[in-house]
Tab-separated table of C-alpha atoms in Angstrom:
chain	number	residue	atom	x	y	z
A	1	UNK	CA	3.867	-15.156	-13.241
A	2	UNK	CA	6.897	-15.022	-11.657
A	3	UNK	CA	4.863	-15.947	-8.623
A	4	UNK	CA	3.756	-19.008	-9.873
A	5	UNK	CA	7.577	-19.831	-11.129
A	6	UNK	CA	8.465	-19.381	-8.093
A	7	UNK	CA	5.919	-21.112	-5.687
A	8	UNK	CA	6.593	-23.833	-8.173
A	9	UNK	CA	10.208	-24.054	-7.200
A	10	UNK	CA	9.298	-24.725	-4.051
A	11	UNK	CA	10.176	-28.270	-2.248
A	12	UNK	CA	9.167	-29.682	0.807
A	13	UNK	CA	12.575	-30.950	2.471
A	14	UNK	CA	12.965	-33.266	5.027
A	15	UNK	CA	9.732	-35.962	4.876
A	16	UNK	CA	11.227	-37.992	7.737
A	17	UNK	CA	10.030	-35.714	10.189
A	18	UNK	CA	6.705	-35.314	9.041
A	19	UNK	CA	3.452	-36.597	9.988
A	20	UNK	CA	1.138	-37.435	8.112
A	21	UNK	CA	-2.307	-39.028	9.158
A	22	UNK	CA	-4.711	-39.941	6.387
A	23	UNK	CA	-8.373	-41.461	6.367
A	24	UNK	CA	-10.174	-44.115	4.570
A	25	UNK	CA	-7.136	-45.971	3.860
A	26	UNK	CA	-8.321	-49.491	2.920
A	27	UNK	CA	-8.966	-48.411	-0.488
A	28	UNK	CA	-9.036	-45.895	-3.679
A	29	UNK	CA	-7.322	-42.466	-3.171
A	30	UNK	CA	-6.808	-43.570	0.720
A	31	UNK	CA	-4.917	-46.051	-0.165
A	32	UNK	CA	-2.774	-45.215	-3.312
A	33	UNK	CA	-1.508	-41.749	-1.080
A	34	UNK	CA	-0.309	-43.807	2.110
A	35	UNK	CA	1.474	-45.610	-0.308
A	36	UNK	CA	2.976	-43.075	-2.314
A	37	UNK	CA	3.832	-40.620	0.911
A	38	UNK	CA	5.257	-43.939	2.617
A	39	UNK	CA	7.654	-44.517	-1.049
A	40	UNK	CA	8.658	-39.998	-0.665
A	41	UNK	CA	9.913	-40.790	2.674
A	42	UNK	CA	6.929	-39.003	5.069
A	43	UNK	CA	6.029	-40.781	8.276
A	44	UNK	CA	2.432	-42.027	7.082
A	45	UNK	CA	-0.296	-42.901	9.988
A	46	UNK	CA	-2.816	-44.352	7.971
A	47	UNK	CA	-6.104	-44.666	9.658
A	48	UNK	CA	-8.196	-47.561	8.525
A	49	UNK	CA	-11.551	-48.937	8.721
A	50	UNK	CA	-11.002	-52.638	8.960
A	51	UNK	CA	-8.267	-54.978	9.972
A	52	UNK	CA	-7.691	-56.559	6.626
A	53	UNK	CA	-7.210	-53.167	5.022
A	54	UNK	CA	-4.545	-52.163	7.368
A	55	UNK	CA	-3.083	-55.571	7.432
A	56	UNK	CA	-2.533	-55.057	3.304
A	57	UNK	CA	-1.436	-51.714	3.157
A	58	UNK	CA	1.321	-52.579	5.870
A	59	UNK	CA	2.475	-55.793	4.004
A	60	UNK	CA	3.334	-53.032	0.925
A	61	UNK	CA	4.655	-50.606	2.151
A	62	UNK	CA	7.937	-49.557	4.223
A	63	UNK	CA	8.595	-49.810	7.831
A	64	UNK	CA	8.367	-46.289	8.903
A	65	UNK	CA	4.111	-46.638	7.767
A	66	UNK	CA	1.658	-46.994	10.941
A	67	UNK	CA	-1.746	-48.226	10.764
A	68	UNK	CA	-5.080	-47.097	13.030
A	69	UNK	CA	-8.264	-48.870	12.909
A	70	UNK	CA	-10.413	-45.417	12.892
A	71	UNK	CA	-14.412	-45.674	12.200
A	72	UNK	CA	-14.631	-41.941	11.719
A	73	UNK	CA	-18.810	-42.145	12.853
A	74	UNK	CA	-17.195	-42.635	15.984
A	75	UNK	CA	-16.024	-40.495	18.138
A	76	UNK	CA	-14.934	-42.533	20.446
A	77	UNK	CA	-12.937	-43.998	17.562
A	78	UNK	CA	-11.867	-40.839	16.925
A	79	UNK	CA	-10.673	-39.914	19.980
A	80	UNK	CA	-9.062	-42.726	20.464
A	81	UNK	CA	-6.967	-42.289	16.745
A	82	UNK	CA	-6.301	-39.118	17.905
A	83	UNK	CA	-4.513	-40.099	21.542
A	84	UNK	CA	-2.917	-42.722	19.647
A	85	UNK	CA	-1.269	-39.752	17.053
A	86	UNK	CA	-0.643	-37.864	19.880
A	87	UNK	CA	1.716	-40.289	21.355
A	88	UNK	CA	3.385	-40.619	17.719
A	89	UNK	CA	4.166	-37.534	16.128
A	90	UNK	CA	4.677	-36.230	20.387
A	91	UNK	CA	6.854	-32.856	20.455
A	92	UNK	CA	5.894	-31.795	16.870
A	93	UNK	CA	2.702	-32.239	16.394
A	94	UNK	CA	0.940	-33.430	13.041
A	95	UNK	CA	2.252	-31.776	9.794
A	96	UNK	CA	-0.925	-32.793	7.744
A	97	UNK	CA	-4.304	-34.361	8.111
A	98	UNK	CA	-5.874	-35.772	4.977
A	99	UNK	CA	-9.842	-36.146	5.137
A	100	UNK	CA	-10.200	-38.936	2.859
A	101	UNK	CA	-12.590	-41.520	4.316
A	102	UNK	CA	-16.482	-42.050	1.938
A	103	UNK	CA	-18.777	-43.395	0.525
A	104	UNK	CA	-21.217	-42.177	-2.480
A	105	UNK	CA	-24.309	-44.467	-1.566
A	106	UNK	CA	-27.074	-44.606	-2.239
A	107	UNK	CA	-28.027	-42.332	-4.807
A	108	UNK	CA	-30.603	-42.493	-6.897
A	109	UNK	CA	-33.968	-40.450	-7.085
A	110	UNK	CA	-34.490	-38.487	-4.104
A	111	UNK	CA	-38.214	-39.852	-3.430
A	112	UNK	CA	-36.777	-43.141	-3.122
A	113	UNK	CA	-34.485	-42.155	-0.254
A	114	UNK	CA	-35.851	-42.241	3.121
A	115	UNK	CA	-33.994	-40.110	5.769
A	116	UNK	CA	-31.983	-43.275	7.240
A	117	UNK	CA	-30.778	-43.003	3.616
A	118	UNK	CA	-29.836	-39.254	3.265
A	119	UNK	CA	-27.701	-39.989	6.826
A	120	UNK	CA	-25.992	-43.328	5.856
A	121	UNK	CA	-23.451	-41.115	3.194
A	122	UNK	CA	-23.927	-37.656	5.672
A	123	UNK	CA	-22.384	-39.295	8.718
A	124	UNK	CA	-19.214	-40.280	7.234
A	125	UNK	CA	-18.674	-37.761	4.388
A	126	UNK	CA	-19.651	-35.138	6.396
A	127	UNK	CA	-19.925	-34.932	10.364
A	128	UNK	CA	-16.560	-37.508	9.825
A	129	UNK	CA	-14.589	-34.614	8.260
A	130	UNK	CA	-15.967	-32.415	11.181
A	131	UNK	CA	-15.256	-34.708	13.644
A	132	UNK	CA	-11.887	-35.571	12.866
A	133	UNK	CA	-10.784	-32.154	11.729
A	134	UNK	CA	-12.089	-30.564	15.061
A	135	UNK	CA	-10.538	-33.505	17.036
A	136	UNK	CA	-6.903	-33.549	15.495
A	137	UNK	CA	-7.037	-29.693	15.700
A	138	UNK	CA	-5.153	-28.859	18.879
A	139	UNK	CA	-2.026	-31.441	16.865
A	140	UNK	CA	-2.439	-29.657	13.422
A	141	UNK	CA	-1.817	-26.554	15.360
A	142	UNK	CA	1.312	-27.526	17.098
A	143	UNK	CA	2.905	-28.059	13.441
A	144	UNK	CA	1.041	-25.437	12.424
A	145	UNK	CA	0.275	-28.114	9.768
A	146	UNK	CA	-2.225	-28.563	7.543
A	147	UNK	CA	-5.368	-29.612	6.800
A	148	UNK	CA	-6.882	-31.514	3.326
A	149	UNK	CA	-10.399	-32.311	3.077
A	150	UNK	CA	-11.581	-34.530	-0.310
A	151	UNK	CA	-14.632	-32.632	-1.674
A	152	UNK	CA	-15.722	-33.251	-4.907
A	153	UNK	CA	-17.109	-31.882	-8.514
A	154	UNK	CA	-20.316	-32.822	-6.949
A	155	UNK	CA	-19.779	-30.250	-4.110
A	156	UNK	CA	-20.273	-27.156	-6.730
A	157	UNK	CA	-23.252	-29.283	-8.799
A	158	UNK	CA	-25.730	-31.029	-7.030
A	159	UNK	CA	-26.533	-33.356	-9.452
A	160	UNK	CA	-27.519	-36.672	-7.602
A	161	UNK	CA	-30.348	-37.416	-5.069
A	162	UNK	CA	-29.404	-38.676	-1.825
A	163	UNK	CA	-26.997	-37.420	1.042
A	164	UNK	CA	-24.001	-37.368	-1.086
A	165	UNK	CA	-23.787	-34.283	-2.819
A	166	UNK	CA	-25.266	-32.067	0.236
A	167	UNK	CA	-22.267	-33.753	2.452
A	168	UNK	CA	-19.902	-32.408	-0.368
A	169	UNK	CA	-21.742	-29.031	-0.035
A	170	UNK	CA	-21.199	-29.388	3.330
A	171	UNK	CA	-17.799	-30.167	2.980
A	172	UNK	CA	-17.174	-27.031	1.125
A	173	UNK	CA	-18.400	-24.788	3.333
A	174	UNK	CA	-17.079	-26.019	6.888
A	175	UNK	CA	-13.778	-25.835	4.805
A	176	UNK	CA	-13.520	-22.250	3.790
A	177	UNK	CA	-14.767	-21.054	6.937
A	178	UNK	CA	-12.049	-22.698	8.749
A	179	UNK	CA	-9.760	-21.537	6.385
A	180	UNK	CA	-9.994	-17.943	7.113
A	181	UNK	CA	-11.492	-19.344	10.693
A	182	UNK	CA	-7.122	-20.706	11.309
A	183	UNK	CA	-4.898	-19.064	8.731
A	184	UNK	CA	-3.556	-16.522	11.469
A	185	UNK	CA	-1.721	-19.554	13.185
A	186	UNK	CA	-0.595	-20.551	10.001
A	187	UNK	CA	-2.614	-23.776	8.926
A	188	UNK	CA	-3.797	-24.411	5.454
A	189	UNK	CA	-6.954	-25.702	4.668
A	190	UNK	CA	-7.305	-26.936	0.800
A	191	UNK	CA	-9.708	-28.821	-0.435
A	192	UNK	CA	-9.429	-31.463	-3.586
A	193	UNK	CA	-12.440	-32.170	-6.170
A	194	UNK	CA	-12.393	-35.131	-7.786
A	195	UNK	CA	-14.567	-35.773	-10.909
A	196	UNK	CA	-15.108	-39.113	-12.049
A	197	UNK	CA	-12.131	-41.519	-11.057
A	198	UNK	CA	-11.999	-45.402	-11.322
A	199	UNK	CA	-12.610	-45.889	-7.339
A	200	UNK	CA	-15.065	-48.118	-5.994
A	201	UNK	CA	-16.731	-43.676	-5.711
A	202	UNK	CA	-18.096	-44.395	-8.830
A	203	UNK	CA	-18.220	-48.529	-9.559
A	204	UNK	CA	-21.450	-49.124	-11.363
A	205	UNK	CA	-22.691	-52.754	-9.816
A	206	UNK	CA	-22.846	-51.354	-5.503
A	207	UNK	CA	-24.919	-48.592	-8.007
A	208	UNK	CA	-27.281	-50.795	-9.077
A	209	UNK	CA	-27.486	-53.221	-6.344
A	210	UNK	CA	-28.228	-49.941	-3.794
A	211	UNK	CA	-30.875	-48.965	-7.017
A	212	UNK	CA	-33.017	-51.855	-6.732
A	213	UNK	CA	-32.560	-51.962	-2.782
A	214	UNK	CA	-34.147	-48.251	-2.973
A	215	UNK	CA	-36.965	-49.351	-5.244
A	216	UNK	CA	-37.948	-52.058	-3.532
A	217	UNK	CA	-38.172	-50.177	0.022
A	218	UNK	CA	-41.009	-48.026	-2.353
A	219	UNK	CA	-44.846	-47.925	-1.742
A	220	UNK	CA	-46.420	-49.978	-4.551
A	221	UNK	CA	-48.207	-46.430	-5.278
A	222	UNK	CA	-44.733	-44.918	-5.819
A	223	UNK	CA	-43.808	-47.294	-7.937
A	224	UNK	CA	-46.742	-46.747	-9.722
A	225	UNK	CA	-46.294	-43.715	-10.185
A	226	UNK	CA	-42.725	-44.097	-11.526
A	227	UNK	CA	-43.769	-46.887	-13.913
A	228	UNK	CA	-42.863	-50.644	-14.784
A	229	UNK	CA	-40.125	-50.164	-16.576
A	230	UNK	CA	-38.545	-46.857	-14.729
A	231	UNK	CA	-36.042	-49.225	-12.809
A	232	UNK	CA	-35.182	-50.948	-16.500
A	233	UNK	CA	-34.411	-47.509	-18.490
A	234	UNK	CA	-32.753	-46.386	-14.882
A	235	UNK	CA	-30.261	-49.544	-15.004
A	236	UNK	CA	-29.122	-49.162	-19.026
A	237	UNK	CA	-28.888	-45.342	-17.969
A	238	UNK	CA	-26.250	-46.295	-15.322
A	239	UNK	CA	-24.827	-48.906	-17.788
A	240	UNK	CA	-23.325	-45.619	-20.016
A	241	UNK	CA	-21.783	-43.342	-17.542
B	1	UNK	CA	-39.727	-9.924	-21.673
B	2	UNK	CA	-43.615	-11.677	-22.815
B	3	UNK	CA	-42.736	-14.723	-20.874
B	4	UNK	CA	-42.307	-12.476	-17.647
B	5	UNK	CA	-45.339	-10.244	-18.275
B	6	UNK	CA	-47.596	-13.715	-18.266
B	7	UNK	CA	-45.792	-14.650	-16.189
B	8	UNK	CA	-47.097	-11.645	-13.634
B	9	UNK	CA	-50.209	-11.585	-14.295
B	10	UNK	CA	-50.928	-14.662	-12.804
B	11	UNK	CA	-52.510	-15.195	-9.935
B	12	UNK	CA	-53.078	-18.264	-7.397
B	13	UNK	CA	-57.369	-18.278	-7.543
B	14	UNK	CA	-59.422	-20.656	-4.689
B	15	UNK	CA	-57.448	-19.633	-1.377
B	16	UNK	CA	-60.083	-21.044	0.798
B	17	UNK	CA	-59.111	-24.889	-0.719
B	18	UNK	CA	-55.224	-24.697	-0.535
B	19	UNK	CA	-53.475	-25.828	2.239
B	20	UNK	CA	-49.861	-24.781	3.362
B	21	UNK	CA	-47.923	-26.441	5.828
B	22	UNK	CA	-45.366	-23.298	7.510
B	23	UNK	CA	-42.644	-24.474	10.014
B	24	UNK	CA	-41.106	-22.818	12.892
B	25	UNK	CA	-43.843	-20.396	13.115
B	26	UNK	CA	-43.191	-19.124	16.410
B	27	UNK	CA	-41.659	-16.154	15.478
B	28	UNK	CA	-40.300	-14.866	12.820
B	29	UNK	CA	-40.351	-15.310	9.096
B	30	UNK	CA	-42.534	-18.334	10.215
B	31	UNK	CA	-44.954	-16.116	12.092
B	32	UNK	CA	-45.232	-13.342	9.458
B	33	UNK	CA	-45.976	-15.728	6.931
B	34	UNK	CA	-48.297	-17.399	8.599
B	35	UNK	CA	-50.578	-14.542	9.262
B	36	UNK	CA	-49.918	-13.108	5.627
B	37	UNK	CA	-50.910	-16.881	4.255
B	38	UNK	CA	-54.588	-17.153	7.041
B	39	UNK	CA	-55.354	-13.020	5.971
B	40	UNK	CA	-55.374	-14.435	2.404
B	41	UNK	CA	-57.951	-17.229	3.039
B	42	UNK	CA	-55.138	-19.469	2.443
B	43	UNK	CA	-56.111	-22.683	5.018
B	44	UNK	CA	-52.778	-22.456	6.726
B	45	UNK	CA	-51.475	-25.193	9.307
B	46	UNK	CA	-49.201	-24.238	11.576
B	47	UNK	CA	-45.777	-26.105	13.281
B	48	UNK	CA	-45.222	-24.206	15.984
B	49	UNK	CA	-41.982	-25.589	18.859
B	50	UNK	CA	-43.782	-23.976	22.333
B	51	UNK	CA	-47.123	-24.671	23.521
B	52	UNK	CA	-47.008	-20.280	24.015
B	53	UNK	CA	-46.092	-19.917	20.250
B	54	UNK	CA	-48.998	-21.607	19.021
B	55	UNK	CA	-51.487	-19.928	21.280
B	56	UNK	CA	-49.989	-16.774	20.714
B	57	UNK	CA	-50.360	-16.992	17.181
B	58	UNK	CA	-53.666	-18.427	17.123
B	59	UNK	CA	-55.160	-15.951	18.844
B	60	UNK	CA	-54.168	-12.788	15.973
B	61	UNK	CA	-55.565	-15.603	13.668
B	62	UNK	CA	-58.577	-16.326	11.615
B	63	UNK	CA	-60.821	-19.593	12.633
B	64	UNK	CA	-59.104	-21.519	10.095
B	65	UNK	CA	-55.802	-21.677	10.747
B	66	UNK	CA	-54.887	-24.259	12.871
B	67	UNK	CA	-51.623	-25.278	14.967
B	68	UNK	CA	-49.227	-28.314	15.884
B	69	UNK	CA	-46.697	-29.198	18.411
B	70	UNK	CA	-43.549	-29.721	16.209
B	71	UNK	CA	-40.420	-30.341	16.890
B	72	UNK	CA	-38.398	-30.516	13.306
B	73	UNK	CA	-35.054	-32.245	14.880
B	74	UNK	CA	-37.233	-35.373	16.087
B	75	UNK	CA	-38.737	-37.820	13.560
B	76	UNK	CA	-41.720	-38.727	15.846
B	77	UNK	CA	-42.409	-35.632	15.950
B	78	UNK	CA	-42.848	-34.827	12.325
B	79	UNK	CA	-44.111	-38.210	12.080
B	80	UNK	CA	-47.370	-36.999	14.360
B	81	UNK	CA	-47.462	-33.904	12.325
B	82	UNK	CA	-47.900	-35.471	9.082
B	83	UNK	CA	-50.480	-37.702	10.212
B	84	UNK	CA	-52.427	-34.934	11.564
B	85	UNK	CA	-51.769	-33.191	8.740
B	86	UNK	CA	-53.308	-36.097	6.312
B	87	UNK	CA	-56.557	-35.879	8.412
B	88	UNK	CA	-56.597	-32.021	7.735
B	89	UNK	CA	-55.928	-32.238	4.352
B	90	UNK	CA	-57.877	-35.140	3.306
B	91	UNK	CA	-58.034	-36.362	-0.934
B	92	UNK	CA	-56.534	-32.556	-1.840
B	93	UNK	CA	-53.285	-33.219	-0.164
B	94	UNK	CA	-51.181	-30.131	0.648
B	95	UNK	CA	-50.866	-27.216	-1.495
B	96	UNK	CA	-47.578	-26.425	0.114
B	97	UNK	CA	-45.012	-27.081	2.935
B	98	UNK	CA	-42.794	-23.580	4.050
B	99	UNK	CA	-39.397	-25.297	5.895
B	100	UNK	CA	-38.852	-22.434	7.896
B	101	UNK	CA	-37.592	-23.264	10.994
B	102	UNK	CA	-34.158	-22.733	12.206
B	103	UNK	CA	-31.325	-21.595	14.448
B	104	UNK	CA	-28.568	-19.405	13.376
B	105	UNK	CA	-26.428	-20.501	16.713
B	106	UNK	CA	-24.147	-21.100	17.656
B	107	UNK	CA	-21.819	-19.173	15.377
B	108	UNK	CA	-18.391	-18.005	15.684
B	109	UNK	CA	-14.487	-18.858	14.947
B	110	UNK	CA	-14.431	-22.405	13.841
B	111	UNK	CA	-11.693	-23.310	16.680
B	112	UNK	CA	-14.447	-22.765	18.727
B	113	UNK	CA	-17.095	-24.732	18.450
B	114	UNK	CA	-17.096	-28.916	20.202
B	115	UNK	CA	-18.173	-31.412	17.051
B	116	UNK	CA	-22.062	-30.516	18.913
B	117	UNK	CA	-21.784	-27.068	18.364
B	118	UNK	CA	-21.836	-27.942	14.858
B	119	UNK	CA	-24.604	-30.175	15.069
B	120	UNK	CA	-26.890	-27.967	17.303
B	121	UNK	CA	-27.471	-26.269	14.471
B	122	UNK	CA	-27.334	-29.540	11.743
B	123	UNK	CA	-30.153	-30.784	13.709
B	124	UNK	CA	-32.352	-28.397	12.947
B	125	UNK	CA	-31.203	-26.893	9.419
B	126	UNK	CA	-30.314	-29.074	7.148
B	127	UNK	CA	-31.912	-32.605	9.178
B	128	UNK	CA	-35.101	-30.719	9.955
B	129	UNK	CA	-35.367	-29.604	6.015
B	130	UNK	CA	-34.540	-33.352	5.133
B	131	UNK	CA	-37.144	-35.198	7.455
B	132	UNK	CA	-39.984	-33.008	6.869
B	133	UNK	CA	-39.570	-32.829	3.400
B	134	UNK	CA	-39.807	-36.713	2.838
B	135	UNK	CA	-42.332	-37.458	5.533
B	136	UNK	CA	-44.948	-34.903	3.811
B	137	UNK	CA	-43.300	-35.579	0.392
B	138	UNK	CA	-46.354	-37.769	-0.075
B	139	UNK	CA	-48.810	-35.337	0.776
B	140	UNK	CA	-47.637	-32.802	-1.415
B	141	UNK	CA	-47.588	-35.221	-4.286
B	142	UNK	CA	-50.693	-35.925	-3.665
B	143	UNK	CA	-51.803	-31.987	-4.670
B	144	UNK	CA	-49.120	-31.490	-7.726
B	145	UNK	CA	-47.984	-29.098	-4.625
B	146	UNK	CA	-44.894	-26.979	-3.714
B	147	UNK	CA	-41.847	-26.945	-1.473
B	148	UNK	CA	-40.189	-23.801	-0.635
B	149	UNK	CA	-37.065	-24.379	1.884
B	150	UNK	CA	-35.458	-21.761	2.910
B	151	UNK	CA	-31.922	-21.460	2.612
B	152	UNK	CA	-29.958	-18.156	3.119
B	153	UNK	CA	-26.861	-15.735	1.369
B	154	UNK	CA	-25.006	-18.259	3.848
B	155	UNK	CA	-26.278	-21.068	1.667
B	156	UNK	CA	-23.658	-19.497	-1.550
B	157	UNK	CA	-20.797	-17.364	0.485
B	158	UNK	CA	-19.241	-19.523	3.614
B	159	UNK	CA	-18.699	-16.540	5.980
B	160	UNK	CA	-19.122	-17.713	9.538
B	161	UNK	CA	-17.924	-20.556	11.187
B	162	UNK	CA	-20.114	-23.170	12.592
B	163	UNK	CA	-22.873	-25.015	11.634
B	164	UNK	CA	-25.070	-22.479	10.035
B	165	UNK	CA	-23.702	-21.629	6.883
B	166	UNK	CA	-22.970	-25.696	6.397
B	167	UNK	CA	-26.374	-25.973	7.277
B	168	UNK	CA	-27.506	-23.828	4.518
B	169	UNK	CA	-25.003	-25.142	1.858
B	170	UNK	CA	-26.773	-28.017	2.488
B	171	UNK	CA	-30.270	-26.426	2.059
B	172	UNK	CA	-28.942	-25.622	-1.409
B	173	UNK	CA	-27.783	-29.204	-2.485
B	174	UNK	CA	-30.641	-30.697	-1.506
B	175	UNK	CA	-32.988	-28.500	-2.380
B	176	UNK	CA	-31.013	-28.561	-6.158
B	177	UNK	CA	-31.289	-32.847	-6.220
B	178	UNK	CA	-34.897	-32.649	-5.247
B	179	UNK	CA	-36.634	-30.051	-7.448
B	180	UNK	CA	-34.786	-31.938	-10.849
B	181	UNK	CA	-35.819	-35.775	-9.191
B	182	UNK	CA	-39.572	-34.488	-9.479
B	183	UNK	CA	-40.536	-32.003	-11.504
B	184	UNK	CA	-41.845	-34.771	-13.710
B	185	UNK	CA	-44.849	-35.072	-11.109
B	186	UNK	CA	-45.920	-31.271	-11.181
B	187	UNK	CA	-44.003	-30.762	-7.409
B	188	UNK	CA	-42.151	-27.728	-7.785
B	189	UNK	CA	-39.243	-26.503	-5.160
B	190	UNK	CA	-38.047	-23.670	-3.749
B	191	UNK	CA	-36.058	-22.204	-1.741
B	192	UNK	CA	-35.662	-18.838	-0.339
B	193	UNK	CA	-32.165	-16.479	0.720
B	194	UNK	CA	-32.900	-14.018	2.848
B	195	UNK	CA	-30.372	-11.834	3.963
B	196	UNK	CA	-29.772	-10.177	7.363
B	197	UNK	CA	-33.290	-9.160	8.193
B	198	UNK	CA	-34.852	-7.777	11.337
B	199	UNK	CA	-35.309	-11.881	13.230
B	200	UNK	CA	-34.064	-13.531	15.944
B	201	UNK	CA	-31.418	-14.672	13.452
B	202	UNK	CA	-29.668	-11.732	13.595
B	203	UNK	CA	-30.131	-11.130	17.109
B	204	UNK	CA	-26.456	-9.691	18.233
B	205	UNK	CA	-27.455	-10.336	22.448
B	206	UNK	CA	-28.173	-13.957	22.263
B	207	UNK	CA	-24.849	-14.333	19.830
B	208	UNK	CA	-22.375	-12.573	22.154
B	209	UNK	CA	-23.629	-14.701	24.546
B	210	UNK	CA	-23.005	-17.787	22.436
B	211	UNK	CA	-20.012	-16.607	21.954
B	212	UNK	CA	-18.653	-16.433	25.709
B	213	UNK	CA	-20.193	-20.263	26.259
B	214	UNK	CA	-17.821	-20.666	23.547
B	215	UNK	CA	-14.905	-19.015	24.682
B	216	UNK	CA	-15.980	-20.501	27.707
B	217	UNK	CA	-15.096	-24.155	26.696
B	218	UNK	CA	-11.239	-23.496	25.211
B	219	UNK	CA	-9.021	-24.942	26.452
B	220	UNK	CA	-6.484	-22.270	28.257
B	221	UNK	CA	-3.447	-22.846	25.532
B	222	UNK	CA	-6.129	-22.096	22.631
B	223	UNK	CA	-7.598	-19.159	24.653
B	224	UNK	CA	-3.652	-17.829	25.330
B	225	UNK	CA	-2.913	-18.814	21.379
B	226	UNK	CA	-5.889	-15.881	20.770
B	227	UNK	CA	-4.424	-13.837	23.262
B	228	UNK	CA	-7.110	-12.231	26.039
B	229	UNK	CA	-8.028	-9.298	24.661
B	230	UNK	CA	-9.402	-11.509	21.015
B	231	UNK	CA	-12.849	-11.646	22.504
B	232	UNK	CA	-13.013	-7.953	23.381
B	233	UNK	CA	-12.290	-7.118	19.539
B	234	UNK	CA	-14.353	-9.871	18.782
B	235	UNK	CA	-17.668	-8.359	20.532
B	236	UNK	CA	-16.409	-4.714	19.825
B	237	UNK	CA	-17.201	-6.007	15.628
B	238	UNK	CA	-20.325	-8.097	16.475
B	239	UNK	CA	-21.404	-4.699	17.791
B	240	UNK	CA	-21.081	-3.465	14.678
B	241	UNK	CA	-22.527	-5.843	12.209
């Protein structure tokens, strides 16, 4: 109890010499986090997938927030972002990295997925987190920093067919191993497991669009095994999530 | 209690019209399983990575066991094996598939891994299981068959750095989603979670060899942060597993 009171009383100081790199800052949690950290005075380095995302974020942020174009599915793009970050942070190293970039779709009945449908999600949510973490690790080690990986409640409960749950289970495992392996160096590894928040990840319209795409790529035999009305029922239940 | 007694009394009959495809049959569990199923009278279709593995297995098995060369990291190889299987099983479909092929190395401190070190394991243990299952699913559906995925105790406890635990967490999630999604069609999805059995997966010599390879690919700065004697200690502790 006393320990908790003590821990709650701890506060981070000197925000303005602390660099935090966040991935997936075009929208959603990443975008909100950047604005929040920026207002508090942190030195925010925001990885954005699109020029538009970067421009929009810069427009609403203070003069210290910087953006860099980053596609976490490309090792080349990650390497470039790391070299840019290295110059930005200099001797201090990187105080924190938040692996937030992710996608949820396609989601749907497992049988409706082609092999590549699993990988379009895994590439971002799993491979992206591994590649970002391992590439930025020397900068984090330099600052005895922290790594924050955005997992999900679906990293504990396998509820939906497709790559999403698999990728989040993978992030849980990767983070657990890494935490133990580098705690000796004073580096913390945290995960966040959001439920159903109102971001693009839980938006219904693209989910339904993807279900239709998946349905249409099935053979007539497989479609017949589900029955004509299956997709309609599916849409109705999606509507009630 | 009565339910368990009833379930235990159930026996599979007519082995000789039941086709089972097993992956990774060159050695270990896959090899043992093929020989056992073959002795019981099942029609065993054994995917082997090497010609030698296939020849050795055929030599000790009965006349009905058939082998096919299969690299589960290649979609092309999987597709060919599926088409061969389709011809073998004909109208009956595939009674069972056992996704057994796997590799454990490299394993070691997370920081010692390059990004590709994670993927060499993930490609076989995770991508291989997903691709095999999705490609063979129509044949399994035809027979109202079963899918058996070999996970691991390390699919529940993230104990070692590298791709192994991540891949086994992924298999757990993939299997759970798939089980629910296709139970309607009478297809069962099972996982097996072995502990430390004496197969190539837990063999110490290659593990030590890989630790040395990983150590040697580190920068002098990272090596220095672990200290000269770390690797020696590591080897000693590996020796005591």
